[in-house]
């Protein structure tokens, strides 16, 4: 359920998803070390807050695994968002060649599925 809520919440925040997908490739470039460090401190704090929310809903996770899940959530969100926002040329390619349709993915479903797999793996590892 945590992965479903997370995916829905992020899908409702496209600007956040845009920024998350640009974080490492664009936003962290061409800044001073002080700005980079301050940004990372804030990012770490935010991942900690997300981990606390995850633990509130999935108490079976220990603190380290909740932090892993939260960090993976941020990274996965950026990657999946990028791939679910095709350019006009890519949309035309999908339309012109139906064999490419499998590469067109939907954000909320894809994120939910990936987060479910990650969460299931973390829970299985914790119980084993």
N, C-alpha and C. Protein backbone atom coordinates (compact mmCIF):
# COMPACT_ATOMS: atom_id res chain seq x y z
N UNK A 1 0.82 -1.19 0.00
CA UNK A 1 0.00 0.00 0.00
C UNK A 1 0.86 1.26 0.00
N UNK A 2 2.02 1.20 0.66
CA UNK A 2 2.90 2.37 0.69
C UNK A 2 3.35 2.75 -0.72
N UNK A 3 3.62 1.74 -1.54
CA UNK A 3 4.08 2.03 -2.90
C UNK A 3 2.96 2.64 -3.74
N UNK A 4 1.72 2.22 -3.52
CA UNK A 4 0.59 2.79 -4.25
C UNK A 4 0.40 4.25 -3.87
N UNK A 5 0.40 4.53 -2.59
CA UNK A 5 0.23 5.92 -2.11
C UNK A 5 1.36 6.81 -2.61
N UNK A 6 2.57 6.29 -2.58
CA UNK A 6 3.72 7.06 -3.04
C UNK A 6 3.59 7.39 -4.52
N UNK A 7 3.24 6.40 -5.32
CA UNK A 7 3.11 6.61 -6.77
C UNK A 7 2.00 7.61 -7.07
N UNK A 8 0.88 7.50 -6.40
CA UNK A 8 -0.23 8.44 -6.62
C UNK A 8 0.18 9.85 -6.22
N UNK A 9 0.81 9.97 -5.07
CA UNK A 9 1.24 11.28 -4.60
C UNK A 9 2.22 11.94 -5.57
N UNK A 10 3.18 11.18 -6.05
CA UNK A 10 4.16 11.74 -6.98
C UNK A 10 3.53 12.06 -8.33
N UNK A 11 2.62 11.23 -8.80
CA UNK A 11 1.95 11.50 -10.08
C UNK A 11 1.16 12.81 -10.02
N UNK A 12 0.70 13.16 -8.84
CA UNK A 12 -0.04 14.42 -8.66
C UNK A 12 0.87 15.64 -8.56
N UNK A 13 2.18 15.42 -8.61
CA UNK A 13 3.16 16.50 -8.47
C UNK A 13 4.16 16.48 -9.63
N UNK A 14 3.71 16.83 -10.84
CA UNK A 14 4.59 16.74 -12.01
C UNK A 14 5.80 17.66 -11.95
N UNK A 15 5.69 18.81 -11.32
CA UNK A 15 6.86 19.71 -11.23
C UNK A 15 7.93 19.07 -10.35
N UNK A 16 7.52 18.47 -9.26
CA UNK A 16 8.47 17.77 -8.40
C UNK A 16 9.15 16.64 -9.18
N UNK A 17 8.37 15.90 -9.96
CA UNK A 17 8.94 14.81 -10.77
C UNK A 17 9.91 15.35 -11.81
N UNK A 18 9.58 16.49 -12.43
CA UNK A 18 10.50 17.12 -13.38
C UNK A 18 11.82 17.48 -12.70
N UNK A 19 11.73 18.08 -11.53
CA UNK A 19 12.94 18.48 -10.81
C UNK A 19 13.75 17.26 -10.36
N UNK A 20 13.05 16.25 -9.88
CA UNK A 20 13.73 15.03 -9.45
C UNK A 20 14.46 14.38 -10.61
N UNK A 21 13.82 14.38 -11.78
CA UNK A 21 14.47 13.75 -12.93
C UNK A 21 15.65 14.56 -13.45
N UNK A 22 15.70 15.83 -13.11
CA UNK A 22 16.80 16.70 -13.54
C UNK A 22 17.89 16.86 -12.49
N UNK A 23 17.66 16.35 -11.32
CA UNK A 23 18.54 16.59 -10.18
C UNK A 23 20.00 16.29 -10.47
N UNK A 24 20.34 15.05 -10.71
CA UNK A 24 21.75 14.68 -10.85
C UNK A 24 22.33 15.13 -12.18
N UNK A 25 21.54 15.07 -13.24
CA UNK A 25 22.06 15.38 -14.57
C UNK A 25 22.16 16.87 -14.86
N UNK A 26 21.34 17.68 -14.21
CA UNK A 26 21.30 19.11 -14.54
C UNK A 26 21.49 20.00 -13.32
N UNK A 27 20.65 19.82 -12.32
CA UNK A 27 20.62 20.75 -11.19
C UNK A 27 21.88 20.71 -10.33
N UNK A 28 22.56 19.58 -10.29
CA UNK A 28 23.76 19.47 -9.47
C UNK A 28 25.02 19.87 -10.23
N UNK A 29 24.89 20.31 -11.43
CA UNK A 29 26.04 20.71 -12.26
C UNK A 29 26.23 22.23 -12.16
N UNK A 30 27.43 22.64 -12.34
CA UNK A 30 27.76 24.08 -12.41
C UNK A 30 27.31 24.86 -11.18
N UNK A 31 27.45 24.25 -10.02
CA UNK A 31 27.19 24.96 -8.77
C UNK A 31 28.44 24.86 -7.91
N UNK A 32 28.55 25.76 -6.96
CA UNK A 32 29.72 25.74 -6.08
C UNK A 32 29.64 24.55 -5.13
N UNK A 33 30.78 24.15 -4.58
CA UNK A 33 30.77 23.06 -3.60
C UNK A 33 29.87 23.37 -2.40
N UNK A 34 29.82 24.64 -1.98
CA UNK A 34 28.96 25.00 -0.85
C UNK A 34 27.49 24.80 -1.19
N UNK A 35 27.08 25.22 -2.38
CA UNK A 35 25.69 25.03 -2.81
C UNK A 35 25.39 23.54 -2.95
N UNK A 36 26.31 22.80 -3.53
CA UNK A 36 26.11 21.35 -3.70
C UNK A 36 25.96 20.67 -2.34
N UNK A 37 26.80 21.02 -1.39
CA UNK A 37 26.74 20.41 -0.06
C UNK A 37 25.43 20.75 0.64
N UNK A 38 25.01 22.00 0.55
CA UNK A 38 23.75 22.40 1.18
C UNK A 38 22.57 21.68 0.55
N UNK A 39 22.60 21.55 -0.77
CA UNK A 39 21.54 20.82 -1.46
C UNK A 39 21.49 19.38 -0.98
N UNK A 40 22.65 18.72 -0.90
CA UNK A 40 22.69 17.32 -0.49
C UNK A 40 22.24 17.16 0.96
N UNK A 41 22.60 18.11 1.83
CA UNK A 41 22.14 18.04 3.22
C UNK A 41 20.61 18.07 3.27
N UNK A 42 20.03 18.94 2.49
CA UNK A 42 18.57 19.04 2.44
C UNK A 42 17.97 17.78 1.85
N UNK A 43 18.58 17.24 0.80
CA UNK A 43 18.09 16.01 0.18
C UNK A 43 18.14 14.85 1.17
N UNK A 44 19.23 14.74 1.91
CA UNK A 44 19.37 13.67 2.91
C UNK A 44 18.28 13.82 3.98
N UNK A 45 18.04 15.04 4.43
CA UNK A 45 17.00 15.28 5.43
C UNK A 45 15.63 14.89 4.88
N UNK A 46 15.37 15.22 3.63
CA UNK A 46 14.08 14.87 3.04
C UNK A 46 13.90 13.37 2.87
N UNK A 47 14.98 12.68 2.50
CA UNK A 47 14.91 11.21 2.41
C UNK A 47 14.64 10.64 3.80
N UNK A 48 15.21 11.23 4.81
CA UNK A 48 14.95 10.79 6.19
C UNK A 48 13.49 10.97 6.57
N UNK A 49 12.90 12.07 6.16
CA UNK A 49 11.48 12.30 6.43
C UNK A 49 10.61 11.28 5.70
N UNK A 50 10.96 11.01 4.44
CA UNK A 50 10.21 10.02 3.69
C UNK A 50 10.37 8.64 4.33
N UNK A 51 11.56 8.32 4.78
CA UNK A 51 11.80 7.03 5.44
C UNK A 51 10.94 6.91 6.70
N UNK A 52 10.81 7.98 7.45
CA UNK A 52 9.97 7.96 8.66
C UNK A 52 8.51 7.70 8.30
N UNK A 53 8.05 8.31 7.22
CA UNK A 53 6.68 8.07 6.76
C UNK A 53 6.50 6.61 6.33
N UNK A 54 7.49 6.09 5.63
CA UNK A 54 7.43 4.70 5.19
C UNK A 54 7.36 3.78 6.40
N UNK A 55 8.18 4.02 7.39
CA UNK A 55 8.19 3.17 8.59
C UNK A 55 6.88 3.25 9.35
N UNK A 56 6.22 4.41 9.29
CA UNK A 56 4.92 4.54 9.94
C UNK A 56 3.88 3.63 9.28
N UNK A 57 4.03 3.40 7.98
CA UNK A 57 3.09 2.55 7.25
C UNK A 57 3.57 1.12 7.07
N UNK A 58 4.88 0.93 7.17
CA UNK A 58 5.47 -0.41 7.01
C UNK A 58 6.46 -0.62 8.17
N UNK A 59 5.93 -0.83 9.37
CA UNK A 59 6.81 -0.93 10.53
C UNK A 59 7.74 -2.14 10.51
N UNK A 60 7.49 -3.09 9.60
CA UNK A 60 8.36 -4.26 9.49
C UNK A 60 9.74 -3.90 8.96
N UNK A 61 9.86 -2.74 8.32
CA UNK A 61 11.17 -2.29 7.82
C UNK A 61 11.98 -1.70 8.96
N UNK A 62 13.24 -2.05 9.01
CA UNK A 62 14.10 -1.38 9.98
C UNK A 62 14.49 0.00 9.42
N UNK A 63 15.15 0.78 10.22
CA UNK A 63 15.48 2.15 9.81
C UNK A 63 16.34 2.20 8.55
N UNK A 64 17.35 1.33 8.47
CA UNK A 64 18.22 1.33 7.29
C UNK A 64 17.47 0.96 6.02
N UNK A 65 16.60 -0.05 6.11
CA UNK A 65 15.84 -0.43 4.92
C UNK A 65 14.81 0.62 4.54
N UNK A 66 14.24 1.29 5.50
CA UNK A 66 13.32 2.39 5.19
C UNK A 66 14.07 3.52 4.49
N UNK A 67 15.29 3.80 4.91
CA UNK A 67 16.11 4.80 4.23
C UNK A 67 16.46 4.35 2.82
N UNK A 68 16.79 3.07 2.66
CA UNK A 68 17.07 2.53 1.32
C UNK A 68 15.84 2.70 0.42
N UNK A 69 14.68 2.30 0.93
CA UNK A 69 13.46 2.41 0.14
C UNK A 69 13.21 3.86 -0.25
N UNK A 70 13.36 4.78 0.67
CA UNK A 70 13.13 6.20 0.38
C UNK A 70 14.11 6.72 -0.66
N UNK A 71 15.38 6.36 -0.54
CA UNK A 71 16.38 6.79 -1.52
C UNK A 71 16.09 6.19 -2.89
N UNK A 72 15.76 4.90 -2.92
CA UNK A 72 15.42 4.26 -4.20
C UNK A 72 14.18 4.90 -4.81
N UNK A 73 13.26 5.30 -3.97
CA UNK A 73 12.05 5.96 -4.45
C UNK A 73 12.40 7.25 -5.20
N UNK A 74 13.28 8.04 -4.63
CA UNK A 74 13.68 9.30 -5.28
C UNK A 74 14.38 9.02 -6.60
N UNK A 75 15.34 8.11 -6.58
CA UNK A 75 16.09 7.80 -7.81
C UNK A 75 15.19 7.20 -8.89
N UNK A 76 14.33 6.30 -8.49
CA UNK A 76 13.44 5.64 -9.43
C UNK A 76 12.42 6.62 -10.00
N UNK A 77 11.93 7.50 -9.17
CA UNK A 77 10.98 8.51 -9.64
C UNK A 77 11.59 9.31 -10.78
N UNK A 78 12.81 9.78 -10.59
CA UNK A 78 13.47 10.56 -11.63
C UNK A 78 13.65 9.79 -12.92
N UNK A 79 14.06 8.54 -12.81
CA UNK A 79 14.30 7.74 -14.01
C UNK A 79 13.01 7.42 -14.74
N UNK A 80 12.01 6.98 -14.00
CA UNK A 80 10.75 6.61 -14.65
C UNK A 80 10.06 7.84 -15.22
N UNK A 81 10.08 8.95 -14.49
CA UNK A 81 9.44 10.17 -14.99
C UNK A 81 10.03 10.57 -16.35
N UNK A 82 11.34 10.55 -16.44
CA UNK A 82 12.00 10.92 -17.69
C UNK A 82 11.51 10.06 -18.85
N UNK A 83 11.37 8.78 -18.62
CA UNK A 83 10.98 7.85 -19.69
C UNK A 83 9.48 7.87 -19.99
N UNK A 84 8.70 8.51 -19.14
CA UNK A 84 7.25 8.59 -19.38
C UNK A 84 6.83 9.96 -19.92
N UNK A 85 7.80 10.76 -20.27
CA UNK A 85 7.52 12.09 -20.82
C UNK A 85 8.15 12.19 -22.21
N UNK A 86 7.64 11.42 -23.17
CA UNK A 86 8.28 11.38 -24.49
C UNK A 86 8.16 12.70 -25.24
N UNK A 87 9.16 12.96 -26.06
CA UNK A 87 9.16 14.14 -26.92
C UNK A 87 8.13 13.95 -28.04
N UNK A 88 7.84 15.03 -28.75
CA UNK A 88 6.92 14.95 -29.89
C UNK A 88 7.42 13.94 -30.93
N UNK A 89 8.73 13.94 -31.17
CA UNK A 89 9.30 13.00 -32.13
C UNK A 89 9.11 11.55 -31.68
N UNK A 90 9.29 11.30 -30.39
CA UNK A 90 9.12 9.94 -29.88
C UNK A 90 7.65 9.53 -29.93
N UNK A 91 6.74 10.46 -29.63
CA UNK A 91 5.32 10.15 -29.75
C UNK A 91 4.96 9.78 -31.19
N UNK A 92 5.52 10.51 -32.14
CA UNK A 92 5.27 10.22 -33.55
C UNK A 92 5.86 8.86 -33.92
N UNK A 93 7.02 8.53 -33.38
CA UNK A 93 7.63 7.23 -33.65
C UNK A 93 6.75 6.11 -33.10
N UNK A 94 6.22 6.29 -31.89
CA UNK A 94 5.33 5.29 -31.31
C UNK A 94 4.10 5.10 -32.19
N UNK A 95 3.56 6.21 -32.65
CA UNK A 95 2.37 6.15 -33.48
C UNK A 95 2.67 5.51 -34.84
N UNK A 96 3.83 5.81 -35.39
CA UNK A 96 4.19 5.30 -36.71
C UNK A 96 4.65 3.86 -36.72
N UNK A 97 5.10 3.36 -35.59
CA UNK A 97 5.61 1.99 -35.53
C UNK A 97 5.05 1.31 -34.28
N UNK A 98 3.94 0.59 -34.43
CA UNK A 98 3.30 -0.07 -33.29
C UNK A 98 4.22 -1.03 -32.53
N UNK A 99 5.28 -1.52 -33.16
CA UNK A 99 6.19 -2.43 -32.45
C UNK A 99 6.95 -1.71 -31.33
N UNK A 100 6.95 -0.39 -31.36
CA UNK A 100 7.61 0.39 -30.31
C UNK A 100 6.71 0.66 -29.11
N UNK A 101 5.44 0.32 -29.24
CA UNK A 101 4.46 0.63 -28.19
C UNK A 101 4.85 0.07 -26.83
N UNK A 102 5.54 -1.04 -26.80
CA UNK A 102 5.95 -1.65 -25.53
C UNK A 102 6.90 -0.75 -24.75
N UNK A 103 7.56 0.16 -25.42
CA UNK A 103 8.50 1.07 -24.77
C UNK A 103 7.80 2.28 -24.16
N UNK A 104 6.54 2.45 -24.46
CA UNK A 104 5.77 3.57 -23.92
C UNK A 104 5.15 3.13 -22.60
N UNK A 105 5.64 3.68 -21.52
CA UNK A 105 5.18 3.26 -20.20
C UNK A 105 4.43 4.40 -19.51
N UNK A 106 3.61 4.03 -18.57
CA UNK A 106 2.81 4.99 -17.81
C UNK A 106 3.46 5.18 -16.45
N UNK A 107 3.58 6.43 -16.01
CA UNK A 107 4.34 6.76 -14.81
C UNK A 107 3.82 6.08 -13.56
N UNK A 108 2.58 6.32 -13.21
CA UNK A 108 2.06 5.86 -11.93
C UNK A 108 2.14 4.33 -11.82
N UNK A 109 1.73 3.63 -12.86
CA UNK A 109 1.77 2.17 -12.83
C UNK A 109 3.20 1.66 -12.74
N UNK A 110 4.09 2.21 -13.55
CA UNK A 110 5.48 1.76 -13.56
C UNK A 110 6.16 2.02 -12.22
N UNK A 111 5.96 3.21 -11.67
CA UNK A 111 6.57 3.53 -10.38
C UNK A 111 6.02 2.62 -9.29
N UNK A 112 4.71 2.43 -9.27
CA UNK A 112 4.10 1.56 -8.27
C UNK A 112 4.69 0.15 -8.36
N UNK A 113 4.79 -0.39 -9.57
CA UNK A 113 5.31 -1.75 -9.75
C UNK A 113 6.75 -1.87 -9.28
N UNK A 114 7.59 -0.91 -9.63
CA UNK A 114 8.99 -0.96 -9.21
C UNK A 114 9.11 -0.83 -7.69
N UNK A 115 8.36 0.09 -7.11
CA UNK A 115 8.43 0.27 -5.66
C UNK A 115 7.88 -0.96 -4.92
N UNK A 116 6.88 -1.62 -5.49
CA UNK A 116 6.38 -2.86 -4.88
C UNK A 116 7.45 -3.94 -4.87
N UNK A 117 8.18 -4.05 -5.96
CA UNK A 117 9.24 -5.05 -6.04
C UNK A 117 10.35 -4.72 -5.03
N UNK A 118 10.74 -3.46 -4.96
CA UNK A 118 11.79 -3.07 -4.01
C UNK A 118 11.33 -3.33 -2.58
N UNK A 119 10.12 -2.89 -2.27
CA UNK A 119 9.61 -3.07 -0.92
C UNK A 119 9.48 -4.56 -0.58
N UNK A 120 8.97 -5.35 -1.51
CA UNK A 120 8.86 -6.80 -1.28
C UNK A 120 10.23 -7.42 -1.02
N UNK A 121 11.22 -7.00 -1.79
CA UNK A 121 12.56 -7.53 -1.61
C UNK A 121 13.14 -7.15 -0.25
N UNK A 122 12.95 -5.90 0.14
CA UNK A 122 13.46 -5.46 1.45
C UNK A 122 12.77 -6.22 2.58
N UNK A 123 11.47 -6.42 2.44
CA UNK A 123 10.72 -7.15 3.48
C UNK A 123 11.13 -8.62 3.53
N UNK A 124 11.32 -9.22 2.36
CA UNK A 124 11.74 -10.63 2.32
C UNK A 124 13.11 -10.79 2.94
N UNK A 125 14.00 -9.88 2.63
CA UNK A 125 15.35 -9.96 3.19
C UNK A 125 15.32 -9.78 4.70
N UNK A 126 14.46 -8.86 5.19
CA UNK A 126 14.36 -8.61 6.63
C UNK A 126 13.79 -9.82 7.37
N UNK A 127 12.87 -10.54 6.74
CA UNK A 127 12.25 -11.69 7.41
C UNK A 127 13.08 -12.96 7.28
N UNK A 128 14.06 -12.94 6.36
CA UNK A 128 14.86 -14.14 6.14
C UNK A 128 16.07 -14.08 6.93
